[in-house]
Short mmCIF file of C-alpha atoms and ligand atoms in Angstrom, two decimals:
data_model
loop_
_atom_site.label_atom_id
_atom_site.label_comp_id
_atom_site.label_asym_id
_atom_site.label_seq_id
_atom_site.Cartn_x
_atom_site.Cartn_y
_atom_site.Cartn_z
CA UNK K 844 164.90 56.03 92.52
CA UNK K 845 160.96 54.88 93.07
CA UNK K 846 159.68 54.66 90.17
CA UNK K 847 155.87 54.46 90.88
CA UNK K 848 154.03 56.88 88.24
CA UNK K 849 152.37 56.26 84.80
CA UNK K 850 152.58 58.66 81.78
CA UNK K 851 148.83 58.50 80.09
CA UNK K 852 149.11 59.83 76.73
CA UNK K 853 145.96 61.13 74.40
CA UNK K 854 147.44 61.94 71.13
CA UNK K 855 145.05 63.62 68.85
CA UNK K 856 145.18 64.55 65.37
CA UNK K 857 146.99 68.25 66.31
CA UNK K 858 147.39 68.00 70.27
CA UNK K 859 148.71 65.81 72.54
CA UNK K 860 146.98 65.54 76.18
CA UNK K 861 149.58 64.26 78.82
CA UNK K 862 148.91 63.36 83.04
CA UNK K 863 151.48 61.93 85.08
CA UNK K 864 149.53 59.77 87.56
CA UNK K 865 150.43 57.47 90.32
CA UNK K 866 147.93 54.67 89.92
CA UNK K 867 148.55 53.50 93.38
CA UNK K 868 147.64 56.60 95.38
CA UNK K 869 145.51 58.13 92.53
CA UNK K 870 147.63 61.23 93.00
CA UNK K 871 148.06 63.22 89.67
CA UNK K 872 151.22 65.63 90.15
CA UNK K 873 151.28 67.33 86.19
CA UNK K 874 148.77 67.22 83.53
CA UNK K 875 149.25 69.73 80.20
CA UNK K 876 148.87 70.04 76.51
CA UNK K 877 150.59 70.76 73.63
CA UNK K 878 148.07 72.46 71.20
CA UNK K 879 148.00 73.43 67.65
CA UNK K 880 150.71 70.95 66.36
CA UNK K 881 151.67 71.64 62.54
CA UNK K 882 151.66 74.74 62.74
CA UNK K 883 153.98 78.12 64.07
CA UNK K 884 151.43 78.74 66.90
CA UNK K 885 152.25 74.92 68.71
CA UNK K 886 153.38 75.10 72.11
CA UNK K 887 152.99 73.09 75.33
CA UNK K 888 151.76 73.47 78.91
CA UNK K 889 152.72 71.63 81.69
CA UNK K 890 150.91 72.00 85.31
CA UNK K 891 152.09 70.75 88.53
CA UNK K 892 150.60 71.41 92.03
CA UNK K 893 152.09 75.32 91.94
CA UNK K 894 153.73 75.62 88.84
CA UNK K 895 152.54 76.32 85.26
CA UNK K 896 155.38 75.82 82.76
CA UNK K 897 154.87 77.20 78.74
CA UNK K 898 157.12 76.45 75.66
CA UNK K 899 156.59 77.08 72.18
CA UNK K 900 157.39 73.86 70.05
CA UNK K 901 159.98 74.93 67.37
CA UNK K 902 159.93 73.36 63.94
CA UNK K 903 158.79 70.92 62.45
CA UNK K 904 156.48 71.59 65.08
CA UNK K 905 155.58 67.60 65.47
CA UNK K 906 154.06 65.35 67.95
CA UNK K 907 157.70 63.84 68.34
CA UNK K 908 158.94 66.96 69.26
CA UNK K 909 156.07 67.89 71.71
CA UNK K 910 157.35 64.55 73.45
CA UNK K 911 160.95 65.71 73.16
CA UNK K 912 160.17 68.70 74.54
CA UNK K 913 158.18 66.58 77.29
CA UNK K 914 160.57 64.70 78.41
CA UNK K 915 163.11 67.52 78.63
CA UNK K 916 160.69 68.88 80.98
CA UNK K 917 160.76 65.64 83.09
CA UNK K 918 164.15 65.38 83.40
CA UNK K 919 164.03 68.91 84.42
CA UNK K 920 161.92 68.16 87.06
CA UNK K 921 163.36 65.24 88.19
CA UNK K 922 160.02 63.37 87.21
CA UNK K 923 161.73 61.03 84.26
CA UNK K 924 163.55 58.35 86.23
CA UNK K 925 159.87 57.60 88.03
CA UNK K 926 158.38 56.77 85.39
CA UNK K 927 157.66 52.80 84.59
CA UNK K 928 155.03 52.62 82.06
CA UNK K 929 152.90 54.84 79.62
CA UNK K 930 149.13 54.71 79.14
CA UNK K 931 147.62 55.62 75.64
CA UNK K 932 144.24 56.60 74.53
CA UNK K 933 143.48 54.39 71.43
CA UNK K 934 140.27 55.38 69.98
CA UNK K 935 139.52 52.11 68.13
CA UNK K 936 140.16 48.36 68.63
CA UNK K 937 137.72 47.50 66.29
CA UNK K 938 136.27 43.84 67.60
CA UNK K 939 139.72 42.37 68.15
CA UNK K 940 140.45 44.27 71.67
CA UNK K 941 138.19 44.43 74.53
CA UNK K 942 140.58 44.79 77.25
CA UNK K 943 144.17 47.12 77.60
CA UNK K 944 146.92 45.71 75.64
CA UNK K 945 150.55 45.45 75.75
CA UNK K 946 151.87 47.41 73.02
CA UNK K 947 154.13 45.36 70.59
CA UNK K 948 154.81 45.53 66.80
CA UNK K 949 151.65 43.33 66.00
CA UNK K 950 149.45 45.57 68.46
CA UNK K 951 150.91 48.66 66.40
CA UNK K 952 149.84 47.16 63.27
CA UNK K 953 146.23 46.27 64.19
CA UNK K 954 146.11 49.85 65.69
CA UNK K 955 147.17 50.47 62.03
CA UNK K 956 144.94 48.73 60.08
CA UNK K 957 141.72 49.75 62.59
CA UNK K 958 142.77 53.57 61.34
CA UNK K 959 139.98 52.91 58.11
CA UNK K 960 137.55 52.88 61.01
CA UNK K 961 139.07 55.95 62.56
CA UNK K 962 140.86 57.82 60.42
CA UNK K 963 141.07 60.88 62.24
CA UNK K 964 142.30 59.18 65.57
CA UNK K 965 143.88 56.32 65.17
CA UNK K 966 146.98 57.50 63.22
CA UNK K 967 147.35 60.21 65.99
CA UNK K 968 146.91 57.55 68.50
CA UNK K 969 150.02 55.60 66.68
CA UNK K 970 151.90 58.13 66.11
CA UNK K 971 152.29 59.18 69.81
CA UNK K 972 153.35 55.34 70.78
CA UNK K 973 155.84 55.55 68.21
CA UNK K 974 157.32 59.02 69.27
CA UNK K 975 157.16 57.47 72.81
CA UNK K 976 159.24 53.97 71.89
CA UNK K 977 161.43 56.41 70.52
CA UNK K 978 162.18 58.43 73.65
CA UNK K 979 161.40 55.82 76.38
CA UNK K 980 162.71 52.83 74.47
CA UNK K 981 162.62 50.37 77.53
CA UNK K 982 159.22 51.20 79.12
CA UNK K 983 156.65 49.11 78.85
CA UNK K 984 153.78 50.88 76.88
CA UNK K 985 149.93 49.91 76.91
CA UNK K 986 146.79 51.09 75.19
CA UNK K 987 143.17 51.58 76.25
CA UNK K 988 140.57 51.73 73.75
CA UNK K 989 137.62 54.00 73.62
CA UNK K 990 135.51 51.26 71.73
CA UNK K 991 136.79 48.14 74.45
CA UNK K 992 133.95 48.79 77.05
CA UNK K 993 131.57 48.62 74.89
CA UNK K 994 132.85 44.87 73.20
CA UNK K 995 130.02 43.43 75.59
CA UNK K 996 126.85 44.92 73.50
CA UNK K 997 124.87 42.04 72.43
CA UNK K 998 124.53 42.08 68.48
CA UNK K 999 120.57 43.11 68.86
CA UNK K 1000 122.44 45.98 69.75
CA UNK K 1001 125.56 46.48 67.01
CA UNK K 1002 124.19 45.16 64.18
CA UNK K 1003 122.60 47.76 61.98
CA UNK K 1004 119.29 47.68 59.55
CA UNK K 1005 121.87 46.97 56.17
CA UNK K 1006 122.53 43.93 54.52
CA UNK K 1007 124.56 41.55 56.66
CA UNK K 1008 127.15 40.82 54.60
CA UNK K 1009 128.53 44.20 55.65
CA UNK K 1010 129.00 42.96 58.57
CA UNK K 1011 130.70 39.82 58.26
CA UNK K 1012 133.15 41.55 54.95
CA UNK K 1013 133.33 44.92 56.02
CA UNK K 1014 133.25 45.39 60.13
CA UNK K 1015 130.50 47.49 59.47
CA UNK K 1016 128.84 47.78 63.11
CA UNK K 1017 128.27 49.77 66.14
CA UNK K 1018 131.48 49.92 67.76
CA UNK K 1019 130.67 52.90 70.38
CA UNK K 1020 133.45 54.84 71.91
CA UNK K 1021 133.78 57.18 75.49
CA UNK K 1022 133.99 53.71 76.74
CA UNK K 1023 137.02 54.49 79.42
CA UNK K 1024 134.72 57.57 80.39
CA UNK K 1025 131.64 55.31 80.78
CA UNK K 1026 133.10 52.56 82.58
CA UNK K 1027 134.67 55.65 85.31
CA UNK K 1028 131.76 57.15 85.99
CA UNK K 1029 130.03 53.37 86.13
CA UNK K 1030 132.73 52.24 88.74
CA UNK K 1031 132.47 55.76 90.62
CA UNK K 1032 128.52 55.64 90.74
CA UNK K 1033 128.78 52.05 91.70
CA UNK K 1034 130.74 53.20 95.26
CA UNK K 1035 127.99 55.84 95.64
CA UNK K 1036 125.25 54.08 96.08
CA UNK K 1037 127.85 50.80 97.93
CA UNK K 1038 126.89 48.27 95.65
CA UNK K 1039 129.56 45.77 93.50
CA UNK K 1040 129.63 47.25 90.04
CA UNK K 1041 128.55 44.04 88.91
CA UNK K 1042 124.98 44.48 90.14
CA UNK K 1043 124.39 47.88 88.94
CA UNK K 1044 122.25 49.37 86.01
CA UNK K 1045 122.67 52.90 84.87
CA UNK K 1046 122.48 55.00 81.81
CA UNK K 1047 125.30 57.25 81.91
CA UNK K 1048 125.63 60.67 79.57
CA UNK K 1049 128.73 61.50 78.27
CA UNK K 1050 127.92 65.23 77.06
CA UNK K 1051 131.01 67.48 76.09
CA UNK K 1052 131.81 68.18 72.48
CA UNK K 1053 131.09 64.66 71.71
CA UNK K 1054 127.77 63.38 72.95
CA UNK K 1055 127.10 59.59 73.98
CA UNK K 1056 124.72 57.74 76.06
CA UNK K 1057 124.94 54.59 77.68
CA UNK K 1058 123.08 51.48 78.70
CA UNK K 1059 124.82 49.72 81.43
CA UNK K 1060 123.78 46.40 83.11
CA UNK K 1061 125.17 44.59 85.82
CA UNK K 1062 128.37 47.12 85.49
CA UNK K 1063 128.74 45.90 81.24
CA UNK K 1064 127.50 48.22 78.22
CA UNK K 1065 124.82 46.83 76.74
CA UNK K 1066 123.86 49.89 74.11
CA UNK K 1067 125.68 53.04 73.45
CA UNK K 1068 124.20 55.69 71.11
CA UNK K 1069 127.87 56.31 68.92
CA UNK K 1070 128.07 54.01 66.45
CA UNK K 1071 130.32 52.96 63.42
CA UNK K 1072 132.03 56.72 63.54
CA UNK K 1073 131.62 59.22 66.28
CA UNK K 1074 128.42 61.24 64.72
CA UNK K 1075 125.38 58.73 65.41
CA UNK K 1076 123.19 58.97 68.25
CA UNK K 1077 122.19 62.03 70.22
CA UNK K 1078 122.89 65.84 68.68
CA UNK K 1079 126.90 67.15 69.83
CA UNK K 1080 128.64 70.35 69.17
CA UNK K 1081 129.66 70.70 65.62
CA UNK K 1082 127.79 66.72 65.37
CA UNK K 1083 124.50 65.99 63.94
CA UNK K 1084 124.06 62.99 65.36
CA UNK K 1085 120.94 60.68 64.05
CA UNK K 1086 119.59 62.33 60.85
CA UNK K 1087 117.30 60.60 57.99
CA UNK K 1088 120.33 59.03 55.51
CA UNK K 1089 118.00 60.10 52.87
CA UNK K 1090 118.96 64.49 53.81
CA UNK K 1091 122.73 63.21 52.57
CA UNK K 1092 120.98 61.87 49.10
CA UNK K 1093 119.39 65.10 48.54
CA UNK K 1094 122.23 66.66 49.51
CA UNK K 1095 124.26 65.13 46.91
CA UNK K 1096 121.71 64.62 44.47
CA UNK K 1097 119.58 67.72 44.47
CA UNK K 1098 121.33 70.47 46.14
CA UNK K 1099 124.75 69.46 44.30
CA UNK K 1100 127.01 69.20 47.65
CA UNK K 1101 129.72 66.79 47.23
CA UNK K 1102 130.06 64.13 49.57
CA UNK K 1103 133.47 65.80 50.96
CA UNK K 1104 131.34 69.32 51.39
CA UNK K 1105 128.36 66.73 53.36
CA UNK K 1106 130.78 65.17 55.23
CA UNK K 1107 132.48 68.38 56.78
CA UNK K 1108 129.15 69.36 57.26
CA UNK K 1109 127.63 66.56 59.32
CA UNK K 1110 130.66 66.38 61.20
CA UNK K 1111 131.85 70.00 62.19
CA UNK K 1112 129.14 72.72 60.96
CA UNK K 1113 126.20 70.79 62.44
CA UNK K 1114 124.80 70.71 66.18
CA UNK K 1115 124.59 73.15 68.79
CA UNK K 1116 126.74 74.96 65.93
CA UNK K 1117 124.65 74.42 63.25
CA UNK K 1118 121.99 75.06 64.88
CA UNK K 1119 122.58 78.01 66.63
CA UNK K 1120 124.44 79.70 63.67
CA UNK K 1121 126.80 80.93 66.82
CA UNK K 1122 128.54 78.84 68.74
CA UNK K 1123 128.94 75.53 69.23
CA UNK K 1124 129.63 76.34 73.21
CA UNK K 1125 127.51 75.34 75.95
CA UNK K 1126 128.45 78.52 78.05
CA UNK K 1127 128.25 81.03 75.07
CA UNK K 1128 124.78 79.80 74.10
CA UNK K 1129 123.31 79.65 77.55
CA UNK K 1130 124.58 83.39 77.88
CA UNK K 1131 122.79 84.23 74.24
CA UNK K 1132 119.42 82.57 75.23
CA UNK K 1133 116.56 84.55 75.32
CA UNK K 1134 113.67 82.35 75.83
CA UNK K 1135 112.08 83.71 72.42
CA UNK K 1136 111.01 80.85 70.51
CA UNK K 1137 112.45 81.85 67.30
CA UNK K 1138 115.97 82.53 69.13
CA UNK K 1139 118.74 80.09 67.64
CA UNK K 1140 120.96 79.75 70.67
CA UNK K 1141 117.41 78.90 72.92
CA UNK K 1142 116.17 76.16 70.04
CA UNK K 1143 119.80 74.86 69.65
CA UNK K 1144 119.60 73.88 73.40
CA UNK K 1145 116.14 72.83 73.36
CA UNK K 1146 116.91 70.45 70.74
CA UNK K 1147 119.78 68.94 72.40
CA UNK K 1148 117.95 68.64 75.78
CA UNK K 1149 115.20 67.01 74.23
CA UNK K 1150 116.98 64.71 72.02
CA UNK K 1151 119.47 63.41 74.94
CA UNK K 1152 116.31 63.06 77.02
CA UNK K 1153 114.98 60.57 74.33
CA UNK K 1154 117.96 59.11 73.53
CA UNK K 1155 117.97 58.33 77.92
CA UNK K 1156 114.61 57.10 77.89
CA UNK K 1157 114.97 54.33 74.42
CA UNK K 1158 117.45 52.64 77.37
CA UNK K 1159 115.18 52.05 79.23
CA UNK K 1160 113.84 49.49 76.82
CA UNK K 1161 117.61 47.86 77.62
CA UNK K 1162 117.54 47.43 81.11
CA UNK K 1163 115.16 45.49 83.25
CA UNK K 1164 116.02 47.75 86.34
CA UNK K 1165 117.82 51.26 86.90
CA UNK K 1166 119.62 52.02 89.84
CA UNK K 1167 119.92 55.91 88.17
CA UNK K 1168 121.56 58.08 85.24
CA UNK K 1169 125.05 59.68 85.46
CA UNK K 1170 126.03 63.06 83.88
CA UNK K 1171 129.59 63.52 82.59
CA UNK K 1172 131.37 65.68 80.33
CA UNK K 1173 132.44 69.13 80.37
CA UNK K 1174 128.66 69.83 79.46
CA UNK K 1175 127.10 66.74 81.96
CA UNK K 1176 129.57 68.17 84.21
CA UNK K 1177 128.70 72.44 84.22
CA UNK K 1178 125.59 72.50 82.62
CA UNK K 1179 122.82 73.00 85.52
CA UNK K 1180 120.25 74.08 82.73
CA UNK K 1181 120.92 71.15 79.97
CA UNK K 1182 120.74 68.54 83.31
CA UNK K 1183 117.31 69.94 84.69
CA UNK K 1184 116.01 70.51 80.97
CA UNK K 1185 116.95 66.82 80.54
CA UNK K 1186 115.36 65.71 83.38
CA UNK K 1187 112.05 67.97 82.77
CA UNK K 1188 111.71 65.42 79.87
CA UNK K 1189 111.69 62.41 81.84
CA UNK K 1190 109.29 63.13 84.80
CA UNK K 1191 107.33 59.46 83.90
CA UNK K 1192 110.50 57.62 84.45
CA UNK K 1193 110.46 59.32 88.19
CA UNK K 1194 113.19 62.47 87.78
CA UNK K 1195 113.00 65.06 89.45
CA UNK K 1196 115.78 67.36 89.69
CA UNK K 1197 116.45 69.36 93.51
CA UNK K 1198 117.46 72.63 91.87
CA UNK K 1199 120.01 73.79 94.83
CA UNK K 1200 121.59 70.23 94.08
CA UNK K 1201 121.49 70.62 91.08
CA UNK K 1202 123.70 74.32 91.07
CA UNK K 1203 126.21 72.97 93.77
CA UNK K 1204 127.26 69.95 91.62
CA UNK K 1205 129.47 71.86 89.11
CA UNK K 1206 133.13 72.50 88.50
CA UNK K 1207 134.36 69.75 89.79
CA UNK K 1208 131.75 68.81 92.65
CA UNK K 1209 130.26 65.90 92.34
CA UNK K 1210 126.80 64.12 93.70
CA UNK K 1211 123.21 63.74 93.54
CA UNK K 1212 121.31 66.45 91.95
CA UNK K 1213 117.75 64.54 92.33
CA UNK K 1214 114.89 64.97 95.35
CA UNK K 1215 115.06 62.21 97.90
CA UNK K 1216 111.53 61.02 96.55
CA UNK K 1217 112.72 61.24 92.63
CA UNK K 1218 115.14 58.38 91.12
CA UNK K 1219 118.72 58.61 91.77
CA UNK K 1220 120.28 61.34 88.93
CA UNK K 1221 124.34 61.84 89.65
CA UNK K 1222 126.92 64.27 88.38
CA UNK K 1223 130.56 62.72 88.23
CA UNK K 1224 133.67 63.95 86.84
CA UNK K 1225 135.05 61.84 84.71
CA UNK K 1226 138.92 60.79 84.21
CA UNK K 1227 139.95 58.86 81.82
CA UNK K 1228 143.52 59.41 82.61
CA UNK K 1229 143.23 57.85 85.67
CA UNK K 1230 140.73 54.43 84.41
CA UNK K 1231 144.28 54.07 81.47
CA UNK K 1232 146.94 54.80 84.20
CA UNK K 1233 145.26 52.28 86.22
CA UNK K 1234 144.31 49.98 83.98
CA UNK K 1235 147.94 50.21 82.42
CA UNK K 1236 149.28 49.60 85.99
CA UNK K 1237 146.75 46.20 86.42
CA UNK K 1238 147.93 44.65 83.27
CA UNK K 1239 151.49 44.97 84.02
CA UNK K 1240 151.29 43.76 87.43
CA UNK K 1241 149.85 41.04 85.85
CA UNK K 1242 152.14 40.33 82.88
CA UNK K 1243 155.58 41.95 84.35
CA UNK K 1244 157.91 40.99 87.39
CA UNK K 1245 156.80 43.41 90.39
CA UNK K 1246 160.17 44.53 90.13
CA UNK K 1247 160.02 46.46 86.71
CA UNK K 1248 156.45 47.57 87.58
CA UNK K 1249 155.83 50.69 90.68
CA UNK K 1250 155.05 49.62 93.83
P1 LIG T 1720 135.63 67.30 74.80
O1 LIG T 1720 134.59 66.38 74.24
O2 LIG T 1720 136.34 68.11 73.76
O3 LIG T 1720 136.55 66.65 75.82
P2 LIG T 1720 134.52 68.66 77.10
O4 LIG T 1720 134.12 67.42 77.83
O5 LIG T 1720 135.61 69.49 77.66
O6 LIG T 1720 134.78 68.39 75.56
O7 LIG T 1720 133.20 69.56 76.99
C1 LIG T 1720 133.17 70.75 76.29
C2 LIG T 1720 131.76 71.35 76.45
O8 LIG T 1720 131.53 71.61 77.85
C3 LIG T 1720 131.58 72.69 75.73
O9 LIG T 1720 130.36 72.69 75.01
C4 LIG T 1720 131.50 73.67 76.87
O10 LIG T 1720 130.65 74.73 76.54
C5 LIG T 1720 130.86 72.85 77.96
N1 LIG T 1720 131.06 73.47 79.26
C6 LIG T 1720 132.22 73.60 79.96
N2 LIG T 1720 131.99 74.34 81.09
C7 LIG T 1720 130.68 74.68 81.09
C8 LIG T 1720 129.82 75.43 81.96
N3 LIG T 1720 130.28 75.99 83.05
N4 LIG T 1720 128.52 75.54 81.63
C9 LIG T 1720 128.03 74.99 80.50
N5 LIG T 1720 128.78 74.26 79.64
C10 LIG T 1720 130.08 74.12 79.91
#
């Protein structure tokens, strides 16, 4: 049998995302989730073109049996024996990768050892190539990192305001991550506007749960607001994003939080969440807003608005020309309000959002939401999948006999 599709695999800390992809024709024929892992509520979803197909996940309710129960599935559906490689999301490789990488006992222990620099993701991230070796012991497997696009930002832009010696003994740096996401939307804005992705400058905004923004020149990152960890930068939706180091001290030191209690906070009780005191949904708040200025859900968008807005314009300081900015993100990608409120803020820079545009370019439509007089603004779907199952399927075809790899 053909085998010509990639598995991509996003293992997180309780889920596991899964899209079976044909790189060559970009088709995508299933996609699911298996949600809740570790506990009695875990089950998995798979989707095909006219089919949805549930399980629960029976005890010990692990990722290894979510893949067991996977590839059952497969079979099932005949899918399994067309299968030649699998894809993984790997949220960090530190400095060490910058491009996808064959996965091989050394690669596992790097991925291993970069898990003190993302501990929530990392050990997911290894623990779904392991339960994968396990049940697809001859395929090749390859990951992507999050943090590889952004390997190109020059250290004006990675090296923080600490002593440097925490830098050269620690790592301690801006690493940045949504890079897969980034570079999509890049590529896809790129054929937009028919130039090489090597002569283009953009900003693009990642905005779903986790918020980054992105300085992009001549189709490389050259600044990304995330940072060491996955809270720095713009406001998200349990995130604080940038806040004065000196609010943790006093914290800690006056208030008598401990730096657990801090930590939890900063990272999921903060944001539009923390903010609002409601939600921390897009959707939910924009249906509580009330336009009074002492309403929670209003100021918790305002704030995020006006802070990505900033964020946008401090590129600008980056680049020495901008061909336009690119929304993405289940936010970037819905949100008509957040995109115009955005744009209000950045009228000098020459935006200025085409309201009908701007409605028609949700769920899944993409284009230009700015006036033909105003600087280019884009909305783009992104998909990572795809940028790992190709990028999985370009590495092989480059390291492997065409014969073990789809054609
Ligand atoms: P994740 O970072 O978990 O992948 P997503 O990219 O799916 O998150 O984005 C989730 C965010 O997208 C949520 O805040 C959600 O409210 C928002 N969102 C999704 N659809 C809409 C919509 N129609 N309008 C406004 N916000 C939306």
């Amino acid at each position: 049998m053909q085998k010509k599709f990639i598995l991509v695999i996003n293992c997180g800390s309780s889920s596991l995302k899964f899209s079976l992809i044909n790189p060559v024709s970009s088709e995508t024929v299933l996609t699911g989730l298996a949600e809740q892992l570790f506990s009695d509520e875990a089950s998995i979803k798979l989707k095909l073109e006219n089919k949805v197909i549930e399980k629960q996940i029976h005890a010990p309710h692990t990722h290894n049996i979510a893949i067991e129960i996977l590839v059952q599935q497969l079979t099932e559906l005949n899918f399994q024996e067309q299968i030649f490689a699998i894809g993984h999301r790997v949220v960090h490789g530190g400095e060490k990768y910058n491009l996808p990488t064959l996965i091989n006992n050394e690669v596992k222990q790097t991925i291993d050892k970069l898990s003190r620099l993302a501990p929530l993701h990392n050990p997911a991230n290894l623990t779904g190539i392991n339960a994968c070796e396990k049940v697809f012991d001859n395929l090749p497997q390859v990951a992507v990192f999050d943090t590889a696009f952004h390997q190109s930002i020059p250290s004006k832009a990675f090296i923080y305001g600490l002593p440097y010696e925490l830098y050269e003994e620690h790592a301690i740096r801006r690493y940045g991550f949504h890079g897969t996401s980034h570079y999509f939307v890049a590529s896809q804005a790129a054929e937009f506007i028919n130039k090489p992705i090597e002569s283009c400058n953009f900003i693009s905004a990642h905005l779903g749960n986790g918020c980054s923004i992105t300085a992009i020149k001549d189709g490389k990152s050259i600044d990304t607001s995330l940072g060491f960890t996955p809270n720095e930068g713009v406001m998200m939706g349990t995130r604080s994003g940038d806040v004065d180091s000196g609010i943790i001290f006093y914290l800690v030191n006056q208030l008598g939080y401990s730096t657990e209690e801090v930590n939890k906070m900063v990272n999921s009780k903060s944001g539009l969440l923390g903010i609002s005191g409601m939600s921390n949904d897009c959707r939910t708040l924009e249906e509580a807003m009330t336009g009074e200025p002492n309403c929670r859900a209003t100021l918790a968008l305002t704030v995020f608005s006006y802070r990505v807005a900033k964020m946008i314009a401090s590129y600008t300081a980056s680049l020495t020309d901008l061909d336009g900015i690119i929304f993405t993100g289940g936010i970037g990608e819905n949100s008509m309000f957040i995109r115009s409120s955005i744009l209000s803020h950045l009228t000098l820079l020459n935006f200025t959002v085409d309201e009908d545009k701007n409605k028609q370019a949700r769920f899944g439509n993409k284009g230009k939401i700015t006036t033909d007089s105003s600087r280019s603004c884009w909305v783009i779907p992104t998909n990572e999948e795809f940028v790992i199952a190709q990028q999985t399927q370009t590495l092989l075809s480059s390291t492997l006999s065409t014969k073990t790899v789809g054609q």
